[in-house]
PDB file of C-alpha atoms in Angstrom:
ATOM      1  CA  MET X   1     186.556 153.213  94.672  1.00  0.00           C
ATOM      2  CA  GLU X   2     185.125 153.996  98.181  1.00  0.00           C
ATOM      3  CA  LYS X   3     181.991 155.355  96.438  1.00  0.00           C
ATOM      4  CA  ALA X   4     181.506 151.835  94.355  1.00  0.00           C
ATOM      5  CA  LYS X   5     181.956 149.639  97.801  1.00  0.00           C
ATOM      6  CA  VAL X   6     179.392 152.006  99.480  1.00  0.00           C
ATOM      7  CA  LYS X   7     176.914 151.994  96.972  1.00  0.00           C
ATOM      8  CA  LYS X   8     177.336 148.144  96.882  1.00  0.00           C
ATOM      9  CA  LYS X   9     176.593 147.912 100.711  1.00  0.00           C
ATOM     10  CA  ASN X  10     173.192 149.750 100.055  1.00  0.00           C
ATOM     11  CA  HIS X  11     172.046 146.325  98.443  1.00  0.00           C
ATOM     12  CA  TYR X  12     172.532 144.606 101.621  1.00  0.00           C
ATOM     13  CA  VAL X  13     170.993 144.640 105.067  1.00  0.00           C
ATOM     14  CA  SER X  14     173.342 143.796 108.088  1.00  0.00           C
ATOM     15  CA  ILE X  15     171.870 141.618 110.936  1.00  0.00           C
ATOM     16  CA  VAL X  16     174.423 142.122 114.464  1.00  0.00           C
ATOM     17  CA  ILE X  17     173.946 139.763 116.816  1.00  0.00           C
ATOM     18  CA  ILE X  18     175.406 140.874 120.274  1.00  0.00           C
ATOM     19  CA  PRO X  19     175.529 138.269 122.914  1.00  0.00           C
ATOM     20  CA  HIS X  20     174.910 139.255 126.731  1.00  0.00           C
ATOM     21  CA  ASP X  21     178.267 137.816 127.415  1.00  0.00           C
ATOM     22  CA  SER X  22     181.573 139.136 126.346  1.00  0.00           C
ATOM     23  CA  SER X  23     181.656 137.192 123.259  1.00  0.00           C
ATOM     24  CA  LYS X  24     182.324 138.271 119.748  1.00  0.00           C
ATOM     25  CA  THR X  25     179.308 139.887 117.953  1.00  0.00           C
ATOM     26  CA  LYS X  26     178.466 138.553 114.749  1.00  0.00           C
ATOM     27  CA  SER X  27     176.994 139.953 111.567  1.00  0.00           C
ATOM     28  CA  PHE X  28     174.950 138.782 108.586  1.00  0.00           C
ATOM     29  CA  ASP X  29     174.587 140.831 105.274  1.00  0.00           C
ATOM     30  CA  ILE X  30     171.182 139.651 103.565  1.00  0.00           C
ATOM     31  CA  SER X  31     170.880 141.063 100.094  1.00  0.00           C
ATOM     32  CA  HIS X  32     167.860 142.696  99.372  1.00  0.00           C
ATOM     33  CA  PHE X  33     167.035 140.907  96.713  1.00  0.00           C
ATOM     34  CA  TYR X  34     166.594 137.797  99.136  1.00  0.00           C
ATOM     35  CA  LEU X  35     164.389 139.713 101.439  1.00  0.00           C
ATOM     36  CA  LYS X  36     162.060 140.813  98.689  1.00  0.00           C
ATOM     37  CA  ALA X  37     162.015 137.193  97.146  1.00  0.00           C
ATOM     38  CA  CYS X  38     160.963 135.739 100.836  1.00  0.00           C
ATOM     39  CA  ALA X  39     158.863 138.570 100.999  1.00  0.00           C
ATOM     40  CA  CYS X  40     156.973 137.653  98.183  1.00  0.00           C
ATOM     41  CA  ILE X  41     157.459 134.138  98.875  1.00  0.00           C
ATOM     42  CA  LEU X  42     155.424 134.414 102.282  1.00  0.00           C
ATOM     43  CA  ALA X  43     152.723 136.483 100.679  1.00  0.00           C
ATOM     44  CA  VAL X  44     152.163 133.860  98.050  1.00  0.00           C
ATOM     45  CA  ILE X  45     152.045 131.192 101.187  1.00  0.00           C
ATOM     46  CA  MET X  46     149.708 133.263 102.670  1.00  0.00           C
ATOM     47  CA  CYS X  47     147.321 134.129  99.932  1.00  0.00           C
ATOM     48  CA  LEU X  48     147.238 130.089  98.924  1.00  0.00           C
ATOM     49  CA  THR X  49     146.275 129.332 102.875  1.00  0.00           C
ATOM     50  CA  ILE X  50     143.494 131.808 102.715  1.00  0.00           C
ATOM     51  CA  ILE X  51     142.384 130.570  99.367  1.00  0.00           C
ATOM     52  CA  SER X  52     142.539 126.896 100.995  1.00  0.00           C
ATOM     53  CA  ILE X  53     140.917 127.966 104.152  1.00  0.00           C
ATOM     54  CA  ARG X  54     137.832 129.720 101.861  1.00  0.00           C
ATOM     55  CA  ASN X  55     137.876 126.348  99.639  1.00  0.00           C
ATOM     56  CA  THR X  56     137.109 124.354 102.515  1.00  0.00           C
ATOM     57  CA  ASP X  57     134.368 126.345 103.812  1.00  0.00           C
ATOM     58  CA  LEU X  58     133.241 126.693 100.373  1.00  0.00           C
ATOM     59  CA  SER X  59     133.148 122.625 100.469  1.00  0.00           C
ATOM     60  CA  LYS X  60     131.404 122.310 103.645  1.00  0.00           C
ATOM     61  CA  GLU X  61     128.754 124.394 102.342  1.00  0.00           C
ATOM     62  CA  ASN X  62     128.397 122.685  99.180  1.00  0.00           C
ATOM     63  CA  ASN X  63     128.213 119.680 100.965  1.00  0.00           C
ATOM     64  CA  ALA X  64     125.614 120.964 103.403  1.00  0.00           C
ATOM     65  CA  LEU X  65     123.460 122.141 100.338  1.00  0.00           C
ATOM     66  CA  ILE X  66     123.416 118.962  98.886  1.00  0.00           C
ATOM     67  CA  LEU X  67     122.622 116.948 102.029  1.00  0.00           C
ATOM     68  CA  HIS X  68     119.646 119.841 102.267  1.00  0.00           C
ATOM     69  CA  VAL X  69     118.660 119.486  98.395  1.00  0.00           C
ATOM     70  CA  ASP X  70     118.522 115.700  98.953  1.00  0.00           C
ATOM     71  CA  GLN X  71     116.454 116.106 102.103  1.00  0.00           C
ATOM     72  CA  LEU X  72     114.194 118.275 100.231  1.00  0.00           C
ATOM     73  CA  ASP X  73     113.911 115.245  97.358  1.00  0.00           C
ATOM     74  CA  GLN X  74     112.990 112.539 100.066  1.00  0.00           C
ATOM     75  CA  LEU X  75     110.440 114.897 101.389  1.00  0.00           C
ATOM     76  CA  ASN X  76     108.753 115.510  98.104  1.00  0.00           C
ATOM     77  CA  LYS X  77     108.763 111.891  97.398  1.00  0.00           C
ATOM     78  CA  HIS X  78     107.165 111.402 100.765  1.00  0.00           C
ATOM     79  CA  LYS X  79     104.550 113.808  99.928  1.00  0.00           C
ATOM     80  CA  ASP X  80     104.035 112.190  96.735  1.00  0.00           C
ATOM     81  CA  ILE X  81     103.236 109.048  98.339  1.00  0.00           C
ATOM     82  CA  MET X  82     101.107 110.804 101.014  1.00  0.00           C
ATOM     83  CA  LEU X  83      99.162 112.568  97.951  1.00  0.00           C
ATOM     84  CA  SER X  84      98.610 109.476  95.776  1.00  0.00           C
ATOM     85  CA  GLU X  85      96.995 107.436  99.279  1.00  0.00           C
ATOM     86  CA  ASP X  86      94.696 110.422  99.958  1.00  0.00           C
ATOM     87  CA  ASP X  87      93.648 109.912  96.117  1.00  0.00           C
ATOM     88  CA  LYS X  88      93.183 106.643  96.781  1.00  0.00           C
ATOM     89  CA  TYR X  89      91.003 107.273 100.174  1.00  0.00           C
ATOM     90  CA  ILE X  90      89.031 110.125  98.639  1.00  0.00           C
ATOM     91  CA  ASN X  91      88.389 107.513  95.555  1.00  0.00           C
ATOM     92  CA  SER X  92      87.723 104.868  98.042  1.00  0.00           C
ATOM     93  CA  LEU X  93      85.163 107.210  99.664  1.00  0.00           C
ATOM     94  CA  LYS X  94      83.698 108.225  96.997  1.00  0.00           C
ATOM     95  CA  SER X  95      83.048 104.396  95.702  1.00  0.00           C
ATOM     96  CA  ASN X  96      81.579 103.937  99.218  1.00  0.00           C
ATOM     97  CA  GLN X  97      79.250 106.880  98.760  1.00  0.00           C
ATOM     98  CA  ILE X  98      77.970 105.750  95.556  1.00  0.00           C
ATOM     99  CA  ALA X  99      77.531 102.218  96.637  1.00  0.00           C
ATOM    100  CA  MET X 100      75.655 103.899  99.635  1.00  0.00           C
ATOM    101  CA  TYR X 101      73.454 106.146  97.718  1.00  0.00           C
ATOM    102  CA  GLY X 102      72.373 102.894  95.594  1.00  0.00           C
ATOM    103  CA  GLN X 103      71.817 100.843  98.824  1.00  0.00           C
ATOM    104  CA  VAL X 104      69.498 103.707  99.919  1.00  0.00           C
ATOM    105  CA  ARG X 105      67.247 103.535  96.983  1.00  0.00           C
ATOM    106  CA  GLN X 106      67.365  99.951  97.242  1.00  0.00           C
ATOM    107  CA  ILE X 107      66.074 100.071 100.848  1.00  0.00           C
ATOM    108  CA  THR X 108      63.536 102.900 100.074  1.00  0.00           C
ATOM    109  CA  GLU X 109      62.184 100.933  97.706  1.00  0.00           C
ATOM    110  CA  GLU X 110      61.761  98.185 100.157  1.00  0.00           C
ATOM    111  CA  TYR X 111      60.294 100.431 102.647  1.00  0.00           C
ATOM    112  CA  ASN X 112      57.712 101.940 100.009  1.00  0.00           C
ATOM    113  CA  LYS X 113      56.667  98.489  99.497  1.00  0.00           C
ATOM    114  CA  ILE X 114      56.587  97.525 103.340  1.00  0.00           C
ATOM    115  CA  ALA X 115      54.546 100.841 104.373  1.00  0.00           C
ATOM    116  CA  GLY X 116      52.364 100.086 101.033  1.00  0.00           C
ATOM    117  CA  ILE X 117      51.479  96.502 102.003  1.00  0.00           C
ATOM    118  CA  PHE X 118      51.225  97.789 105.693  1.00  0.00           C
ATOM    119  CA  LEU X 119      48.686 100.643 105.071  1.00  0.00           C
ATOM    120  CA  LYS X 120      46.959  98.718 102.427  1.00  0.00           C
ATOM    121  CA  THR X 121      46.111  95.890 105.309  1.00  0.00           C
ATOM    122  CA  SER X 122      45.176  98.914 107.915  1.00  0.00           C
ATOM    123  CA  SER X 123      42.802 100.195 105.409  1.00  0.00           C
ATOM    124  CA  ARG X 124      40.783  96.816 105.321  1.00  0.00           C
ATOM    125  CA  GLY X 125      40.454  96.349 108.743  1.00  0.00           C
ATOM    126  CA  THR X 126      41.914  93.369 110.416  1.00  0.00           C
ATOM    127  CA  SER X 127      41.127  90.435 112.969  1.00  0.00           C
ATOM    128  CA  LYS X 128      43.672  89.605 115.978  1.00  0.00           C
ATOM    129  CA  ASP X 129      44.090  85.993 114.305  1.00  0.00           C
ATOM    130  CA  GLN X 130      45.294  86.982 111.230  1.00  0.00           C
ATOM    131  CA  ASN X 131      48.907  86.473 109.690  1.00  0.00           C
ATOM    132  CA  TYR X 132      50.077  89.994 109.016  1.00  0.00           C
ATOM    133  CA  PRO X 133      52.452  90.630 106.187  1.00  0.00           C
ATOM    134  CA  ASN X 134      54.505  92.959 108.388  1.00  0.00           C
ATOM    135  CA  ALA X 135      55.641  89.722 110.556  1.00  0.00           C
ATOM    136  CA  GLU X 136      59.151  90.823 109.557  1.00  0.00           C
ATOM    137  CA  ILE X 137      58.731  94.473 109.953  1.00  0.00           C
ATOM    138  CA  ALA X 138      60.979  94.589 113.055  1.00  0.00           C
ATOM    139  CA  GLN X 139      63.999  93.404 111.226  1.00  0.00           C
ATOM    140  CA  ASN X 140      63.104  95.727 108.106  1.00  0.00           C
ATOM    141  CA  MET X 141      62.955  98.726 110.478  1.00  0.00           C
ATOM    142  CA  GLN X 142      66.502  98.003 112.027  1.00  0.00           C
ATOM    143  CA  ASN X 143      67.825  97.405 108.142  1.00  0.00           C
ATOM    144  CA  ILE X 144      66.467 101.182 107.454  1.00  0.00           C
ATOM    145  CA  LYS X 145      67.465 102.630 110.744  1.00  0.00           C
ATOM    146  CA  SER X 146      71.052 101.353 110.334  1.00  0.00           C
ATOM    147  CA  LEU X 147      71.133 102.650 106.754  1.00  0.00           C
ATOM    148  CA  ILE X 148      70.177 106.227 107.837  1.00  0.00           C
ATOM    149  CA  ASP X 149      72.866 106.387 110.588  1.00  0.00           C
ATOM    150  CA  HIS X 150      75.117 105.650 107.627  1.00  0.00           C
ATOM    151  CA  PHE X 151      73.792 108.165 105.277  1.00  0.00           C
ATOM    152  CA  ASP X 152      74.193 110.552 108.002  1.00  0.00           C
ATOM    153  CA  GLU X 153      77.823 110.096 108.625  1.00  0.00           C
ATOM    154  CA  THR X 154      78.618 110.125 105.006  1.00  0.00           C
ATOM    155  CA  ASN X 155      76.188 112.570 103.426  1.00  0.00           C
ATOM    156  CA  ASP X 156      78.339 115.432 104.289  1.00  0.00           C
ATOM    157  CA  LEU X 157      80.941 114.451 101.629  1.00  0.00           C
ATOM    158  CA  ASN X 158      78.325 115.491  98.985  1.00  0.00           C
ATOM    159  CA  LYS X 159      74.992 117.084  99.823  1.00  0.00           C
ATOM    160  CA  ASP X 160      71.991 115.116  97.911  1.00  0.00           C
ATOM    161  CA  PRO X 161      68.738 116.776  99.088  1.00  0.00           C
ATOM    162  CA  ASP X 162      66.817 113.923  97.365  1.00  0.00           C
ATOM    163  CA  LEU X 163      68.498 111.148  99.780  1.00  0.00           C
ATOM    164  CA  GLU X 164      68.169 113.893 102.807  1.00  0.00           C
ATOM    165  CA  GLN X 165      64.534 113.983 102.152  1.00  0.00           C
ATOM    166  CA  THR X 166      64.111 110.055 101.796  1.00  0.00           C
ATOM    167  CA  ALA X 167      66.156 110.032 105.171  1.00  0.00           C
ATOM    168  CA  HIS X 168      64.055 112.407 106.694  1.00  0.00           C
ATOM    169  CA  ASN X 169      60.701 110.725 105.684  1.00  0.00           C
ATOM    170  CA  LEU X 170      62.398 107.519 106.961  1.00  0.00           C
ATOM    171  CA  ASN X 171      63.084 109.002 110.187  1.00  0.00           C
ATOM    172  CA  VAL X 172      59.450 110.224 110.690  1.00  0.00           C
ATOM    173  CA  TYR X 173      58.169 106.814 109.784  1.00  0.00           C
ATOM    174  CA  LEU X 174      60.457 105.312 112.109  1.00  0.00           C
ATOM    175  CA  GLU X 175      59.599 107.412 115.069  1.00  0.00           C
ATOM    176  CA  HIS X 176      55.854 106.342 114.861  1.00  0.00           C
ATOM    177  CA  ILE X 177      56.480 102.602 114.461  1.00  0.00           C
ATOM    178  CA  PRO X 178      56.481 100.906 118.029  1.00  0.00           C
ATOM    179  CA  THR X 179      60.009  99.566 117.996  1.00  0.00           C
ATOM    180  CA  PHE X 180      61.426 100.710 121.378  1.00  0.00           C
ATOM    181  CA  VAL X 181      61.586  98.393 124.122  1.00  0.00           C
ATOM    182  CA  PRO X 182      58.873 100.014 127.036  1.00  0.00           C
ATOM    183  CA  VAL X 183      60.325  98.366 129.632  1.00  0.00           C
ATOM    184  CA  LYS X 184      63.153  95.653 130.083  1.00  0.00           C
ATOM    185  CA  GLY X 185      62.259  92.451 132.108  1.00  0.00           C
ATOM    186  CA  ARG X 186      61.370  89.146 132.059  1.00  0.00           C
ATOM    187  CA  ILE X 187      58.665  88.504 129.603  1.00  0.00           C
ATOM    188  CA  THR X 188      56.018  86.104 132.012  1.00  0.00           C
ATOM    189  CA  SER X 189      53.130  86.030 129.104  1.00  0.00           C
ATOM    190  CA  ARG X 190      53.188  86.299 125.242  1.00  0.00           C
ATOM    191  CA  PHE X 191      50.798  87.308 122.924  1.00  0.00           C
ATOM    192  CA  GLY X 192      47.900  84.396 122.237  1.00  0.00           C
ATOM    193  CA  ILE X 193      46.101  81.947 123.904  1.00  0.00           C
ATOM    194  CA  ARG X 194      46.702  81.240 127.362  1.00  0.00           C
ATOM    195  CA  ASN X 195      45.870  79.900 130.592  1.00  0.00           C
ATOM    196  CA  ASP X 196      44.147  82.918 132.801  1.00  0.00           C
ATOM    197  CA  PRO X 197      45.953  83.014 135.764  1.00  0.00           C
ATOM    198  CA  PHE X 198      42.572  83.718 138.223  1.00  0.00           C
ATOM    199  CA  ASN X 199      40.475  80.806 136.646  1.00  0.00           C
ATOM    200  CA  SER X 200      43.214  78.502 134.607  1.00  0.00           C
ATOM    201  CA  THR X 201      40.210  78.663 131.515  1.00  0.00           C
ATOM    202  CA  LYS X 202      41.941  79.348 128.283  1.00  0.00           C
ATOM    203  CA  LYS X 203      41.676  82.889 127.284  1.00  0.00           C
ATOM    204  CA  PHE X 204      43.278  85.247 124.444  1.00  0.00           C
ATOM    205  CA  HIS X 205      45.770  87.561 125.716  1.00  0.00           C
ATOM    206  CA  ALA X 206      46.079  90.490 124.112  1.00  0.00           C
ATOM    207  CA  GLY X 207      49.924  91.701 124.115  1.00  0.00           C
ATOM    208  CA  LEU X 208      52.872  90.743 126.346  1.00  0.00           C
ATOM    209  CA  ASP X 209      53.146  90.911 130.355  1.00  0.00           C
ATOM    210  CA  VAL X 210      56.789  92.040 131.325  1.00  0.00           C
ATOM    211  CA  ALA X 211      57.837  91.577 134.880  1.00  0.00           C
ATOM    212  CA  ALA X 212      59.720  94.413 136.101  1.00  0.00           C
ATOM    213  CA  PRO X 213      60.046  95.816 139.964  1.00  0.00           C
ATOM    214  CA  ARG X 214      57.179  98.584 141.077  1.00  0.00           C
ATOM    215  CA  GLY X 215      58.669 101.799 140.116  1.00  0.00           C
ATOM    216  CA  THR X 216      60.350 101.008 136.926  1.00  0.00           C
ATOM    217  CA  PRO X 217      59.884 103.279 134.161  1.00  0.00           C
ATOM    218  CA  ILE X 218      57.569 102.823 131.352  1.00  0.00           C
ATOM    219  CA  LYS X 219      58.774 104.440 128.413  1.00  0.00           C
ATOM    220  CA  SER X 220      56.948 105.093 125.069  1.00  0.00           C
ATOM    221  CA  ALA X 221      57.709 102.701 122.198  1.00  0.00           C
ATOM    222  CA  ALA X 222      56.950 104.940 119.532  1.00  0.00           C
ATOM    223  CA  SER X 223      56.028 108.809 119.057  1.00  0.00           C
ATOM    224  CA  GLY X 224      52.352 109.610 119.089  1.00  0.00           C
ATOM    225  CA  THR X 225      49.415 111.231 120.927  1.00  0.00           C
ATOM    226  CA  VAL X 226      48.253 110.199 124.489  1.00  0.00           C
ATOM    227  CA  ILE X 227      44.563 109.207 123.820  1.00  0.00           C
ATOM    228  CA  MET X 228      43.890 107.796 127.140  1.00  0.00           C
ATOM    229  CA  ALA X 229      45.486 108.086 130.621  1.00  0.00           C
ATOM    230  CA  ASP X 230      43.007 106.735 133.156  1.00  0.00           C
ATOM    231  CA  ARG X 231      41.887 104.080 135.409  1.00  0.00           C
ATOM    232  CA  ASN X 232      40.371 101.063 133.651  1.00  0.00           C
ATOM    233  CA  SER X 233      38.705  98.134 135.750  1.00  0.00           C
ATOM    234  CA  GLY X 234      40.917  95.354 134.015  1.00  0.00           C
ATOM    235  CA  TYR X 235      44.098  97.048 132.774  1.00  0.00           C
ATOM    236  CA  GLY X 236      44.280  99.057 136.195  1.00  0.00           C
ATOM    237  CA  ASN X 237      46.105 102.669 135.325  1.00  0.00           C
ATOM    238  CA  MET X 238      46.404 102.520 131.464  1.00  0.00           C
ATOM    239  CA  ILE X 239      47.707 104.689 128.784  1.00  0.00           C
ATOM    240  CA  MET X 240      46.715 104.408 125.261  1.00  0.00           C
ATOM    241  CA  ILE X 241      48.901 106.347 122.774  1.00  0.00           C
ATOM    242  CA  ASP X 242      47.844 107.156 118.799  1.00  0.00           C
ATOM    243  CA  HIS X 243      50.713 106.796 116.339  1.00  0.00           C
ATOM    244  CA  GLY X 244      49.039 107.220 113.331  1.00  0.00           C
ATOM    245  CA  ASN X 245      48.593 104.869 110.168  1.00  0.00           C
ATOM    246  CA  GLY X 246      45.953 102.605 112.415  1.00  0.00           C
ATOM    247  CA  LEU X 247      48.842 102.063 115.129  1.00  0.00           C
ATOM    248  CA  SER X 248      48.250 102.353 118.894  1.00  0.00           C
ATOM    249  CA  THR X 249      50.078 101.046 122.021  1.00  0.00           C
ATOM    250  CA  VAL X 250      48.513 100.007 125.294  1.00  0.00           C
ATOM    251  CA  TYR X 251      50.349 100.196 128.490  1.00  0.00           C
ATOM    252  CA  GLY X 252      48.485  98.900 131.430  1.00  0.00           C
ATOM    253  CA  HIS X 253      48.729  97.905 135.523  1.00  0.00           C
ATOM    254  CA  ALA X 254      50.791 100.919 136.094  1.00  0.00           C
ATOM    255  CA  SER X 255      51.545 102.375 139.707  1.00  0.00           C
ATOM    256  CA  LYS X 256      51.515 106.274 138.445  1.00  0.00           C
ATOM    257  CA  LEU X 257      50.751 107.916 135.409  1.00  0.00           C
ATOM    258  CA  LEU X 258      53.122 110.707 133.965  1.00  0.00           C
ATOM    259  CA  VAL X 259      51.300 111.933 131.189  1.00  0.00           C
ATOM    260  CA  LYS X 260      47.636 112.969 130.317  1.00  0.00           C
ATOM    261  CA  GLU X 261      45.134 112.837 127.256  1.00  0.00           C
ATOM    262  CA  GLY X 262      46.403 114.952 124.311  1.00  0.00           C
ATOM    263  CA  ASP X 263      50.063 114.905 125.369  1.00  0.00           C
ATOM    264  CA  LYS X 264      52.459 114.794 122.502  1.00  0.00           C
ATOM    265  CA  ILE X 265      54.936 112.035 123.252  1.00  0.00           C
ATOM    266  CA  LYS X 266      58.340 110.967 121.782  1.00  0.00           C
ATOM    267  CA  LYS X 267      59.591 107.948 121.253  1.00  0.00           C
ATOM    268  CA  GLY X 268      61.388 106.828 124.436  1.00  0.00           C
ATOM    269  CA  ASP X 269      59.743 109.334 126.847  1.00  0.00           C
ATOM    270  CA  ILE X 270      59.157 108.000 130.148  1.00  0.00           C
ATOM    271  CA  ILE X 271      55.078 107.943 130.311  1.00  0.00           C
ATOM    272  CA  ALA X 272      54.431 106.054 133.602  1.00  0.00           C
ATOM    273  CA  GLU X 273      55.728 103.476 136.347  1.00  0.00           C
ATOM    274  CA  VAL X 274      55.460  99.688 136.698  1.00  0.00           C
ATOM    275  CA  GLY X 275      52.911  98.650 139.061  1.00  0.00           C
ATOM    276  CA  SER X 276      50.339  96.166 139.696  1.00  0.00           C
ATOM    277  CA  THR X 277      46.791  97.719 139.712  1.00  0.00           C
ATOM    278  CA  GLY X 278      43.492  96.442 137.945  1.00  0.00           C
ATOM    279  CA  ARG X 279      43.187  92.737 137.313  1.00  0.00           C
ATOM    280  CA  SER X 280      47.045  91.793 138.315  1.00  0.00           C
ATOM    281  CA  THR X 281      48.919  89.161 139.986  1.00  0.00           C
ATOM    282  CA  GLY X 282      52.199  91.113 140.892  1.00  0.00           C
ATOM    283  CA  PRO X 283      54.055  94.273 139.211  1.00  0.00           C
ATOM    284  CA  HIS X 284      54.550  94.088 135.745  1.00  0.00           C
ATOM    285  CA  LEU X 285      53.797  95.812 132.485  1.00  0.00           C
ATOM    286  CA  HIS X 286      50.940  94.652 130.299  1.00  0.00           C
ATOM    287  CA  PHE X 287      51.914  96.253 126.653  1.00  0.00           C
ATOM    288  CA  GLU X 288      49.899  95.974 123.271  1.00  0.00           C
ATOM    289  CA  VAL X 289      50.247  96.821 119.752  1.00  0.00           C
ATOM    290  CA  ARG X 290      46.735  97.746 117.863  1.00  0.00           C
ATOM    291  CA  LEU X 291      46.020  97.818 114.388  1.00  0.00           C
ATOM    292  CA  ASN X 292      42.885  99.434 113.564  1.00  0.00           C
ATOM    293  CA  GLY X 293      41.852  98.945 117.422  1.00  0.00           C
ATOM    294  CA  GLU X 294      42.660  95.162 116.793  1.00  0.00           C
ATOM    295  CA  PRO X 295      45.808  93.804 118.643  1.00  0.00           C
ATOM    296  CA  ILE X 296      48.581  92.334 117.143  1.00  0.00           C
ATOM    297  CA  ASP X 297      51.804  90.497 118.267  1.00  0.00           C
ATOM    298  CA  PRO X 298      54.303  93.243 119.814  1.00  0.00           C
ATOM    299  CA  VAL X 299      57.249  90.901 118.722  1.00  0.00           C
ATOM    300  CA  ASN X 300      56.156  91.978 114.975  1.00  0.00           C
ATOM    301  CA  TYR X 301      58.103  95.161 115.987  1.00  0.00           C
ATOM    302  CA  ILE X 302      60.204  94.510 118.948  1.00  0.00           C
ATOM    303  CA  ASN X 303      62.614  91.114 119.036  1.00  0.00           C
ATOM    304  CA  GLU X 304      61.788  89.197 122.496  1.00  0.00           C
ATOM    305  CA  SER X 305      65.593  89.351 123.311  1.00  0.00           C
ATOM    306  CA  LYS X 306      65.484  93.169 123.710  1.00  0.00           C
ATOM    307  CA  PHE X 307      63.041  93.161 126.670  1.00  0.00           C
ATOM    308  CA  LYS X 308      65.841  90.944 128.693  1.00  0.00           C
ATOM    309  CA  ASP X 309      67.658  92.672 131.293  1.00  0.00           C
ATOM    310  CA  GLU X 310      71.299  93.343 131.012  1.00  0.00           C
ATOM    311  CA  GLU X 311      71.759  90.870 134.352  1.00  0.00           C
ATOM    312  CA  GLU X 312      69.887  87.798 132.349  1.00  0.00           C
ATOM    313  CA  LYS X 313      71.667  88.289 129.273  1.00  0.00           C
TER     314      LYS X 313
END
């Protein structure tokens, strides 16, 4: 009987509570079965807690991935829009380039026509009162120059040797046409019949008189070769430049000559300084354009407004 009791007691765990005071101790018997059950329940709770925490972390990671995918999708859509706009811009550039090529060819034909008439007239010889076919040549030159500038900006997209050669030929031609203003100032006497300032008789004036302060730089109206740089009784200190195709320019009454015969001159180079030498009433430049040795009106090449000082505008 005692053995049976001992065996039964081994299925329990006793918990004894001993108070600090003199109170009676208390003891509790807990079955091994309940202890195991509690341990299992505790283990299950811990496992569920760990799984819950892990699921929460996975859910956060999943939401972050979904957000990242959405951002990538938006970025791809933005890139698609940008690529589409780039394609439109490239197509627009190509269209502009095609139009520009057509414009170059059109202006080239006009240039050939102008040059042909001009050279044909030059070869016949002219008289100083003739109405020249190049009366609008200054505007034509400006149109060609603007087109060449546009050509230089856009031709890098698609090099065209033929157009490059055309642009080069046009530039060379323009460099030797007197379209550059030699001196900024007030025009005091124009081309044509005028009253002579010394005796008031009617007399033909072969160029433009442009008043400017003594010492003002005089610049070449076009590229060419100096064929005279010397003293002349009427013109005073005088320079004559040959530009080819029968064209030449004259610069008179200079106070100082800065070039000599035989010098190669570029359009816009400083060649002299304004003065009042020779038959002159005050500091000014006498500027002529000659075709086959005969004077023609310089405003055929340079608009009168281009001579004005900035202060006068």
